[in-house]
mmCIF file of C-alpha atoms in Angstrom:
data_model
loop_
_atom_site.group_PDB
_atom_site.id
_atom_site.type_symbol
_atom_site.label_atom_id
_atom_site.label_comp_id
_atom_site.label_asym_id
_atom_site.label_seq_id
_atom_site.Cartn_x
_atom_site.Cartn_y
_atom_site.Cartn_z
ATOM 1 C CA MET U 1 24.895 62.599 -64.781
ATOM 2 C CA ALA U 2 25.248 58.841 -65.211
ATOM 3 C CA VAL U 3 27.204 58.360 -61.974
ATOM 4 C CA GLN U 4 24.227 59.647 -59.984
ATOM 5 C CA GLY U 5 22.738 56.176 -60.425
ATOM 6 C CA GLU U 6 25.725 54.479 -58.764
ATOM 7 C CA GLY U 7 24.596 51.851 -56.283
ATOM 8 C CA SER U 8 20.974 51.963 -57.439
ATOM 9 C CA VAL U 9 21.128 50.648 -61.015
ATOM 10 C CA GLU U 10 23.291 47.535 -60.673
ATOM 11 C CA PRO U 11 23.472 44.985 -62.259
ATOM 12 C CA ASN U 12 22.538 47.456 -65.007
ATOM 13 C CA PRO U 13 25.166 49.983 -66.104
ATOM 14 C CA MET U 14 25.200 53.642 -65.183
ATOM 15 C CA VAL U 15 23.967 55.636 -68.195
ATOM 16 C CA GLY U 16 23.382 59.320 -68.886
ATOM 17 C CA ALA U 17 21.644 60.991 -71.841
ATOM 18 C CA VAL U 18 21.328 64.555 -73.186
ATOM 19 C CA LEU U 19 18.932 65.593 -75.948
ATOM 20 C CA LEU U 20 19.551 68.584 -78.213
ATOM 21 C CA ASN U 21 17.083 70.218 -80.605
ATOM 22 C CA GLN U 22 17.817 71.151 -84.228
ATOM 23 C CA GLN U 23 19.438 74.405 -83.134
ATOM 24 C CA GLY U 24 21.857 72.581 -80.794
ATOM 25 C CA ALA U 25 20.240 73.721 -77.553
ATOM 26 C CA ILE U 26 19.767 71.236 -74.697
ATOM 27 C CA VAL U 27 16.078 70.444 -74.300
ATOM 28 C CA ALA U 28 16.239 67.476 -71.893
ATOM 29 C CA GLU U 29 18.550 65.335 -69.768
ATOM 30 C CA GLY U 30 18.149 61.983 -68.089
ATOM 31 C CA PHE U 31 20.023 59.241 -66.255
ATOM 32 C CA HIS U 32 19.187 55.674 -65.276
ATOM 33 C CA ARG U 33 18.038 56.071 -61.664
ATOM 34 C CA ARG U 34 17.330 52.531 -60.467
ATOM 35 C CA PHE U 35 17.314 48.933 -61.616
ATOM 36 C CA GLY U 36 14.011 48.142 -63.295
ATOM 37 C CA GLY U 37 13.240 51.810 -63.892
ATOM 38 C CA PRO U 38 13.237 53.707 -67.205
ATOM 39 C CA HIS U 39 16.553 54.051 -69.004
ATOM 40 C CA ALA U 40 18.322 57.376 -69.435
ATOM 41 C CA GLU U 41 17.196 57.758 -73.064
ATOM 42 C CA ILE U 42 13.533 57.219 -72.172
ATOM 43 C CA ILE U 43 13.644 59.818 -69.405
ATOM 44 C CA ALA U 44 15.244 62.404 -71.702
ATOM 45 C CA ILE U 45 12.769 61.697 -74.531
ATOM 46 C CA GLU U 46 9.751 61.944 -72.231
ATOM 47 C CA LYS U 47 11.021 65.228 -70.793
ATOM 48 C CA ALA U 48 11.604 66.664 -74.263
ATOM 49 C CA GLY U 49 8.223 65.685 -75.704
ATOM 50 C CA THR U 50 7.762 67.095 -79.208
ATOM 51 C CA LYS U 51 11.065 68.997 -78.888
ATOM 52 C CA ALA U 52 12.880 65.689 -79.481
ATOM 53 C CA LYS U 53 11.817 65.617 -83.161
ATOM 54 C CA GLU U 54 14.788 66.044 -85.528
ATOM 55 C CA GLY U 55 17.037 66.397 -82.476
ATOM 56 C CA THR U 56 20.351 64.773 -81.526
ATOM 57 C CA LEU U 57 20.629 62.340 -78.618
ATOM 58 C CA PHE U 58 23.954 61.995 -76.801
ATOM 59 C CA VAL U 59 24.172 58.869 -74.619
ATOM 60 C CA THR U 60 27.038 57.226 -72.717
ATOM 61 C CA LEU U 61 26.068 53.682 -73.748
ATOM 62 C CA GLU U 62 24.527 52.083 -76.820
ATOM 63 C CA PRO U 63 20.697 52.209 -76.602
ATOM 64 C CA CYS U 64 19.095 48.814 -75.934
ATOM 65 C CA CYS U 65 16.972 47.072 -78.568
ATOM 66 C CA HIS U 66 15.484 44.328 -76.409
ATOM 67 C CA SER U 67 12.615 44.157 -73.929
ATOM 68 C CA GLY U 68 13.327 43.400 -70.302
ATOM 69 C CA LYS U 69 11.980 45.283 -67.321
ATOM 70 C CA THR U 70 11.553 48.222 -69.716
ATOM 71 C CA GLY U 71 10.827 48.511 -73.444
ATOM 72 C CA PRO U 72 13.520 48.933 -76.142
ATOM 73 C CA CYS U 73 15.129 52.373 -76.171
ATOM 74 C CA THR U 74 15.695 52.106 -79.929
ATOM 75 C CA VAL U 75 11.934 51.947 -80.532
ATOM 76 C CA ALA U 76 11.378 55.048 -78.391
ATOM 77 C CA ILE U 77 14.141 56.899 -80.259
ATOM 78 C CA VAL U 78 12.587 56.092 -83.637
ATOM 79 C CA ARG U 79 9.091 57.084 -82.470
ATOM 80 C CA ALA U 80 10.388 60.398 -81.125
ATOM 81 C CA GLY U 81 11.693 61.321 -84.586
ATOM 82 C CA ILE U 82 15.270 61.825 -83.385
ATOM 83 C CA ARG U 83 17.607 62.500 -86.324
ATOM 84 C CA LYS U 84 21.001 61.517 -84.882
ATOM 85 C CA VAL U 85 22.334 59.459 -81.952
ATOM 86 C CA VAL U 86 25.862 59.944 -80.606
ATOM 87 C CA VAL U 87 27.050 56.990 -78.504
ATOM 88 C CA ALA U 88 30.161 56.973 -76.322
ATOM 89 C CA THR U 89 30.649 53.184 -76.222
ATOM 90 C CA LEU U 90 28.933 49.965 -77.295
ATOM 91 C CA ASP U 91 27.073 47.747 -74.823
ATOM 92 C CA PRO U 92 29.299 44.700 -74.072
ATOM 93 C CA SER U 93 26.452 42.437 -72.896
ATOM 94 C CA GLU U 94 25.507 39.378 -74.956
ATOM 95 C CA LYS U 95 22.056 40.817 -75.774
ATOM 96 C CA MET U 96 23.573 43.842 -77.469
ATOM 97 C CA ARG U 97 27.135 44.285 -78.792
ATOM 98 C CA GLY U 98 26.150 46.578 -81.654
ATOM 99 C CA LEU U 99 22.593 45.381 -82.253
ATOM 100 C CA GLY U 100 21.144 48.640 -80.948
ATOM 101 C CA ILE U 101 23.227 50.631 -83.429
ATOM 102 C CA GLN U 102 22.098 48.334 -86.234
ATOM 103 C CA GLU U 103 18.445 48.942 -85.350
ATOM 104 C CA LEU U 104 18.937 52.701 -85.414
ATOM 105 C CA LYS U 105 20.701 52.582 -88.773
ATOM 106 C CA LYS U 106 17.912 50.428 -90.237
ATOM 107 C CA ALA U 107 15.454 53.140 -89.202
ATOM 108 C CA GLY U 108 17.511 55.742 -91.073
ATOM 109 C CA ILE U 109 18.919 57.420 -87.949
ATOM 110 C CA GLU U 110 22.458 58.763 -88.240
ATOM 111 C CA THR U 111 24.800 57.324 -85.609
ATOM 112 C CA GLU U 112 28.235 58.262 -84.313
ATOM 113 C CA ILE U 113 30.237 56.072 -81.936
ATOM 114 C CA GLY U 114 33.334 56.651 -79.809
ATOM 115 C CA ILE U 115 33.019 60.190 -78.424
ATOM 116 C CA LEU U 116 34.601 60.098 -74.916
ATOM 117 C CA GLU U 117 34.817 56.311 -75.278
ATOM 118 C CA ALA U 118 37.590 55.846 -72.682
ATOM 119 C CA GLU U 119 35.631 57.777 -70.059
ATOM 120 C CA ALA U 120 32.457 55.815 -70.802
ATOM 121 C CA ASN U 121 34.309 52.493 -70.610
ATOM 122 C CA ALA U 122 35.739 53.491 -67.235
ATOM 123 C CA LEU U 123 32.216 54.348 -66.086
ATOM 124 C CA ILE U 124 30.830 50.909 -66.974
ATOM 125 C CA ALA U 125 33.928 48.839 -66.079
ATOM 126 C CA PRO U 126 32.181 46.860 -63.278
ATOM 127 C CA PHE U 127 29.197 46.176 -65.573
ATOM 128 C CA ARG U 128 31.522 45.092 -68.377
ATOM 129 C CA LYS U 129 33.409 42.675 -66.109
ATOM 130 C CA LEU U 130 30.175 41.152 -64.836
ATOM 131 C CA PHE U 131 28.674 40.533 -68.255
ATOM 132 C CA VAL U 132 31.850 39.646 -70.168
ATOM 133 C CA GLU U 133 33.885 37.758 -67.541
ATOM 134 C CA LYS U 134 30.954 36.692 -65.338
ATOM 135 C CA ARG U 135 32.752 37.978 -62.226
ATOM 136 C CA PRO U 136 32.097 40.931 -59.894
ATOM 137 C CA TRP U 137 34.336 43.988 -59.691
ATOM 138 C CA ILE U 138 36.567 43.472 -56.631
ATOM 139 C CA HIS U 139 37.309 46.472 -54.395
ATOM 140 C CA LEU U 140 40.052 46.038 -51.765
ATOM 141 C CA LYS U 141 39.883 48.370 -48.772
ATOM 142 C CA TRP U 142 42.065 48.856 -45.725
ATOM 143 C CA ALA U 143 42.978 51.460 -43.111
ATOM 144 C CA MET U 144 46.606 51.697 -42.028
ATOM 145 C CA SER U 145 49.055 53.739 -40.018
ATOM 146 C CA LEU U 146 51.736 55.915 -41.590
ATOM 147 C CA ASP U 147 54.189 53.021 -41.253
ATOM 148 C CA GLY U 148 51.871 50.649 -43.102
ATOM 149 C CA LYS U 149 50.284 48.697 -40.226
ATOM 150 C CA ILE U 150 46.611 47.697 -40.191
ATOM 151 C CA ALA U 151 46.822 46.385 -36.607
ATOM 152 C CA THR U 152 49.245 46.206 -33.676
ATOM 153 C CA HIS U 153 51.237 43.063 -32.839
ATOM 154 C CA SER U 154 48.332 42.032 -30.562
ATOM 155 C CA GLY U 155 45.838 42.327 -33.432
ATOM 156 C CA ASP U 156 44.105 45.484 -32.164
ATOM 157 C CA SER U 157 42.962 47.850 -34.929
ATOM 158 C CA ARG U 158 40.306 50.120 -33.367
ATOM 159 C CA TRP U 159 40.566 52.736 -34.502
ATOM 160 C CA ILE U 160 43.412 53.459 -36.901
ATOM 161 C CA SER U 161 41.347 55.692 -39.181
ATOM 162 C CA ASN U 162 39.264 58.617 -37.945
ATOM 163 C CA GLU U 163 35.515 59.203 -37.965
ATOM 164 C CA LYS U 164 35.533 61.059 -41.301
ATOM 165 C CA SER U 165 37.295 58.158 -43.006
ATOM 166 C CA ARG U 166 34.848 55.678 -41.515
ATOM 167 C CA GLN U 167 31.961 57.736 -42.923
ATOM 168 C CA VAL U 168 33.493 57.328 -46.385
ATOM 169 C CA VAL U 169 33.729 53.567 -45.797
ATOM 170 C CA HIS U 170 30.045 53.409 -44.838
ATOM 171 C CA ARG U 171 29.100 55.236 -48.045
ATOM 172 C CA LEU U 172 31.256 52.776 -49.970
ATOM 173 C CA ARG U 173 29.577 49.825 -48.258
ATOM 174 C CA GLY U 174 26.166 51.225 -49.091
ATOM 175 C CA ARG U 175 26.655 50.740 -52.828
ATOM 176 C CA MET U 176 28.159 47.227 -52.646
ATOM 177 C CA ASP U 177 26.469 43.900 -53.372
ATOM 178 C CA ALA U 178 28.696 42.057 -50.904
ATOM 179 C CA ILE U 179 31.390 42.679 -48.283
ATOM 180 C CA ILE U 180 34.021 40.003 -47.657
ATOM 181 C CA ILE U 181 36.278 39.436 -44.657
ATOM 182 C CA GLY U 182 38.387 36.551 -43.402
ATOM 183 C CA ALA U 183 37.673 34.380 -40.349
ATOM 184 C CA LYS U 184 40.475 35.987 -38.317
ATOM 185 C CA THR U 185 39.114 39.490 -38.896
ATOM 186 C CA ALA U 186 35.645 38.253 -37.921
ATOM 187 C CA ARG U 187 37.048 36.791 -34.697
ATOM 188 C CA LEU U 188 39.284 39.724 -33.679
ATOM 189 C CA ASP U 189 37.072 42.663 -34.720
ATOM 190 C CA ASP U 190 33.575 41.168 -34.390
ATOM 191 C CA PRO U 191 32.377 43.610 -37.093
ATOM 192 C CA LEU U 192 28.824 44.358 -38.158
ATOM 193 C CA LEU U 193 29.718 45.132 -41.812
ATOM 194 C CA THR U 194 26.600 47.180 -42.493
ATOM 195 C CA ALA U 195 26.370 50.662 -43.981
ATOM 196 C CA ARG U 196 25.443 53.284 -41.379
ATOM 197 C CA PRO U 197 23.396 55.156 -42.426
ATOM 198 C CA SER U 198 22.113 52.667 -44.966
ATOM 199 C CA GLY U 199 22.814 53.216 -48.651
ATOM 200 C CA PRO U 200 20.976 52.233 -51.823
ATOM 201 C CA ARG U 201 22.005 48.568 -51.394
ATOM 202 C CA VAL U 202 22.085 46.080 -48.509
ATOM 203 C CA PRO U 203 25.290 44.090 -49.063
ATOM 204 C CA THR U 204 25.563 40.405 -48.264
ATOM 205 C CA ARG U 205 28.176 39.916 -45.527
ATOM 206 C CA ILE U 206 30.573 37.094 -46.520
ATOM 207 C CA VAL U 207 33.086 35.425 -44.188
ATOM 208 C CA ILE U 208 35.864 33.263 -45.648
ATOM 209 C CA ASP U 209 35.892 30.635 -42.913
ATOM 210 C CA PRO U 210 37.236 27.236 -44.077
ATOM 211 C CA SER U 211 36.647 25.533 -40.722
ATOM 212 C CA ALA U 212 33.234 27.151 -40.006
ATOM 213 C CA SER U 213 34.606 28.728 -36.841
ATOM 214 C CA LEU U 214 32.378 31.831 -36.833
ATOM 215 C CA ASP U 215 30.979 32.399 -33.347
ATOM 216 C CA LEU U 216 27.204 32.009 -33.137
ATOM 217 C CA ASP U 217 27.193 34.969 -30.741
ATOM 218 C CA SER U 218 29.047 37.252 -33.174
ATOM 219 C CA GLN U 219 27.405 40.435 -34.414
ATOM 220 C CA LEU U 220 27.317 38.983 -37.919
ATOM 221 C CA VAL U 221 25.215 35.996 -36.850
ATOM 222 C CA ARG U 222 23.025 37.924 -34.405
ATOM 223 C CA THR U 223 22.063 40.459 -37.104
ATOM 224 C CA VAL U 224 21.416 37.944 -39.895
ATOM 225 C CA LYS U 225 17.794 39.125 -40.218
ATOM 226 C CA GLN U 226 18.981 42.684 -40.876
ATOM 227 C CA ALA U 227 21.459 41.775 -43.622
ATOM 228 C CA PRO U 228 22.269 38.471 -45.366
ATOM 229 C CA LEU U 229 25.235 36.435 -44.141
ATOM 230 C CA THR U 230 27.172 33.837 -46.140
ATOM 231 C CA VAL U 231 29.886 31.684 -44.579
ATOM 232 C CA VAL U 232 32.323 30.180 -47.099
ATOM 233 C CA VAL U 233 33.678 26.854 -45.842
ATOM 234 C CA SER U 234 35.853 24.003 -47.108
ATOM 235 C CA GLU U 235 34.591 20.495 -47.764
ATOM 236 C CA SER U 236 36.391 19.394 -44.597
ATOM 237 C CA ALA U 237 34.506 21.808 -42.305
ATOM 238 C CA ASP U 238 32.806 20.257 -39.275
ATOM 239 C CA PRO U 239 29.210 19.414 -40.352
ATOM 240 C CA GLN U 240 27.888 20.185 -36.874
ATOM 241 C CA LYS U 241 29.327 23.703 -37.003
ATOM 242 C CA THR U 242 27.970 24.382 -40.480
ATOM 243 C CA HIS U 243 24.575 23.014 -39.408
ATOM 244 C CA LYS U 244 24.461 25.378 -36.423
ATOM 245 C CA LEU U 245 25.393 28.371 -38.567
ATOM 246 C CA LYS U 246 22.736 27.414 -41.109
ATOM 247 C CA ASN U 247 20.116 27.069 -38.380
ATOM 248 C CA ALA U 248 21.082 30.535 -37.153
ATOM 249 C CA GLY U 249 20.183 31.937 -40.575
ATOM 250 C CA ALA U 250 23.512 31.970 -42.387
ATOM 251 C CA GLU U 251 23.948 30.626 -45.905
ATOM 252 C CA ILE U 252 26.720 28.018 -46.176
ATOM 253 C CA PHE U 253 28.744 28.027 -49.403
ATOM 254 C CA GLY U 254 31.387 25.354 -49.965
ATOM 255 C CA CYS U 255 34.673 25.946 -51.779
ATOM 256 C CA SER U 256 37.476 23.565 -52.703
ATOM 257 C CA LEU U 257 40.804 23.773 -50.938
ATOM 258 C CA ASN U 258 43.583 25.503 -52.846
ATOM 259 C CA ARG U 259 45.137 23.248 -55.499
ATOM 260 C CA ASP U 260 48.626 24.310 -54.437
ATOM 261 C CA GLY U 261 48.038 22.583 -51.150
ATOM 262 C CA GLU U 262 48.314 25.713 -49.016
ATOM 263 C CA SER U 263 46.857 24.966 -45.595
ATOM 264 C CA ASN U 264 43.203 25.988 -45.194
ATOM 265 C CA CYS U 265 43.260 28.219 -48.274
ATOM 266 C CA LEU U 266 40.162 28.144 -50.477
ATOM 267 C CA GLU U 267 39.746 28.501 -54.227
ATOM 268 C CA LEU U 268 37.930 31.817 -54.064
ATOM 269 C CA GLU U 269 37.484 31.915 -57.841
ATOM 270 C CA GLU U 270 34.637 29.453 -57.171
ATOM 271 C CA LEU U 271 33.014 32.008 -54.883
ATOM 272 C CA PHE U 272 33.474 34.840 -57.381
ATOM 273 C CA SER U 273 31.936 32.706 -60.128
ATOM 274 C CA GLU U 274 28.899 32.138 -57.925
ATOM 275 C CA LEU U 275 28.624 35.845 -57.112
ATOM 276 C CA GLY U 276 28.769 36.538 -60.846
ATOM 277 C CA LYS U 277 25.880 34.119 -61.417
ATOM 278 C CA ARG U 278 23.945 36.064 -58.787
ATOM 279 C CA GLU U 279 24.670 39.237 -60.804
ATOM 280 C CA MET U 280 26.612 40.892 -57.998
ATOM 281 C CA THR U 281 28.431 43.793 -59.633
ATOM 282 C CA ASN U 282 30.583 45.375 -56.892
ATOM 283 C CA VAL U 283 32.166 43.423 -54.028
ATOM 284 C CA LEU U 284 34.197 45.018 -51.229
ATOM 285 C CA VAL U 285 36.962 43.062 -49.484
ATOM 286 C CA GLU U 286 37.721 44.582 -46.074
ATOM 287 C CA GLY U 287 40.285 42.209 -44.654
ATOM 288 C CA GLY U 288 42.439 40.962 -43.351
ATOM 289 C CA ALA U 289 46.011 40.837 -44.609
ATOM 290 C CA THR U 290 45.994 37.115 -45.472
ATOM 291 C CA LEU U 291 42.851 37.392 -47.585
ATOM 292 C CA ALA U 292 44.151 40.577 -49.227
ATOM 293 C CA GLY U 293 47.456 38.850 -49.997
ATOM 294 C CA TYR U 294 45.712 35.876 -51.584
ATOM 295 C CA LEU U 295 43.649 38.137 -53.835
ATOM 296 C CA TRP U 296 46.617 40.354 -54.661
ATOM 297 C CA ASP U 297 48.900 37.453 -55.586
ATOM 298 C CA GLY U 298 46.084 35.999 -57.694
ATOM 299 C CA LYS U 299 45.641 39.308 -59.545
ATOM 300 C CA LEU U 300 41.984 39.356 -58.550
ATOM 301 C CA VAL U 301 41.767 42.964 -57.302
ATOM 302 C CA ASP U 302 40.243 45.620 -59.577
ATOM 303 C CA GLU U 303 40.131 48.716 -57.370
ATOM 304 C CA VAL U 304 41.841 49.876 -54.181
ATOM 305 C CA HIS U 305 40.646 52.094 -51.313
ATOM 306 C CA ALA U 306 43.374 52.877 -48.747
ATOM 307 C CA PHE U 307 42.937 55.116 -45.714
ATOM 308 C CA ILE U 308 46.275 56.297 -44.305
ATOM 309 C CA SER U 309 46.307 57.736 -40.799
ATOM 310 C CA PRO U 310 49.148 60.019 -39.554
ATOM 311 C CA LYS U 311 49.869 57.566 -36.731
ATOM 312 C CA LEU U 312 52.871 55.321 -36.073
ATOM 313 C CA ILE U 313 52.513 51.780 -34.677
ATOM 314 C CA GLY U 314 55.832 50.003 -35.243
ATOM 315 C CA GLY U 315 56.738 46.436 -34.373
ATOM 316 C CA ARG U 316 58.022 43.689 -36.660
ATOM 317 C CA HIS U 317 55.059 41.496 -35.742
ATOM 318 C CA ALA U 318 52.468 44.209 -36.367
ATOM 319 C CA ILE U 319 50.283 43.395 -39.356
ATOM 320 C CA SER U 320 50.750 45.051 -42.743
ATOM 321 C CA ALA U 321 47.961 45.651 -45.239
ATOM 322 C CA ILE U 322 48.734 42.914 -47.779
ATOM 323 C CA SER U 323 50.556 39.682 -46.975
ATOM 324 C CA GLY U 324 51.022 36.768 -49.377
ATOM 325 C CA VAL U 325 54.057 36.381 -51.638
ATOM 326 C CA GLY U 326 54.116 39.852 -53.162
ATOM 327 C CA ILE U 327 56.589 40.963 -55.834
ATOM 328 C CA SER U 328 60.348 40.546 -56.082
ATOM 329 C CA LEU U 329 61.336 43.854 -57.656
ATOM 330 C CA ALA U 330 60.168 47.370 -56.854
ATOM 331 C CA SER U 331 60.062 48.015 -60.594
ATOM 332 C CA GLU U 332 57.225 45.422 -60.793
ATOM 333 C CA ALA U 333 55.026 47.358 -58.364
ATOM 334 C CA ILE U 334 51.500 48.111 -59.594
ATOM 335 C CA LEU U 335 50.755 51.793 -60.159
ATOM 336 C CA LEU U 336 47.139 52.755 -59.604
ATOM 337 C CA LYS U 337 45.304 54.066 -62.636
ATOM 338 C CA ASP U 338 43.245 57.260 -62.361
ATOM 339 C CA SER U 339 44.165 57.522 -58.686
ATOM 340 C CA LYS U 340 42.410 60.044 -56.456
ATOM 341 C CA ILE U 341 43.630 61.532 -53.179
ATOM 342 C CA GLU U 342 41.403 63.123 -50.540
ATOM 343 C CA ILE U 343 42.149 64.474 -47.061
ATOM 344 C CA HIS U 344 39.675 63.729 -44.265
ATOM 345 C CA ASP U 345 40.626 65.475 -40.980
ATOM 346 C CA GLY U 346 44.256 64.451 -41.448
ATOM 347 C CA ASP U 347 43.643 60.968 -42.860
ATOM 348 C CA VAL U 348 44.677 60.501 -46.486
ATOM 349 C CA TYR U 349 42.275 58.523 -48.667
ATOM 350 C CA VAL U 350 43.902 57.068 -51.789
ATOM 351 C CA SER U 351 41.770 55.235 -54.347
ATOM 352 C CA GLY U 352 42.365 53.968 -57.858
ATOM 353 C CA ARG U 353 42.007 51.076 -60.244
ATOM 354 C CA ILE U 354 44.447 48.320 -61.051
ATOM 355 C CA HIS U 355 45.738 48.411 -64.620
ATOM 356 C CA ARG U 356 46.971 45.160 -66.116
ATOM 357 C CA GLU U 357 47.709 44.206 -69.697
ATOM 358 C CA LYS U 358 45.602 41.073 -69.508
ATOM 359 C CA ASN U 359 42.867 40.097 -67.076
ATOM 360 C CA PRO U 360 43.752 36.702 -65.504
ATOM 361 C CA LEU U 361 40.124 35.630 -65.261
ATOM 362 C CA LYS U 362 39.523 35.719 -69.021
#
């Protein structure tokens, strides 16, 4: 139930609630539908009416006890006369972290915590990262041939994946807060980076472009009124070029050059910190290989979406999905956690999350 709010509730978490009466029968259900709207608990309580009295509320996340765009859920629970609240996991945000449970206990309501906790934590992982680490959840996406190429030796990549796969990508885009590509991908592909048809969110298109080389006649610049555009440049970028891009409607965001001295490579942690301040929850990186390699080597990727086409390209100069340094030993390869595999008219879609012992951004 909670996942039905995906793309509409962020930066809030996805939450679902089920209310049982004294006899154990379900009398109401609810999920958080949109940011600023009533929480899952409120919807379930309002649906149940007087049937909520002496009932048991099951909820995926600790009920809130503070006022924001909506009133405190704990107050509504107490007023409804609910006897017991079963919570899957505690709210990790600074405003909560157990305070909601304390309020319920003070009111004499029985509480139980930890039922399906792992599943609930997986559900709110992007929300947790945003509010604990102050960074967005980074999705890395690519389409490649069976031999691992995302483009030919000439740089051509249209189209490696089929129409069905591209429909999945558009649905993915439609729930993102931002989509990031590198300057080379912007130049070679001239992408639009919008969701078609549109989804619940309109993502900000972000180009990592240290020298501010983005063409003013590109689709990204020409459609700036339809969807926001941010160009990330270095401090050494030509002021005239950045001025022209700004006049065309693009936001200019400056990043420092990489401390390791790598040519024209930016400290993208600065960008991710800024996106965290803007409460962007999910960010999709679509390419290219250099940008993917930088993020991969920096252990900055949280989730992967790979579309594998049954085509062969070949060529030692053809581009692979992830460049950078990579790993030395096959035994060090990262295994996706909770991976899913789907078939779309012959294309294989593999998705999953990156599991690491310690998050490098903490």
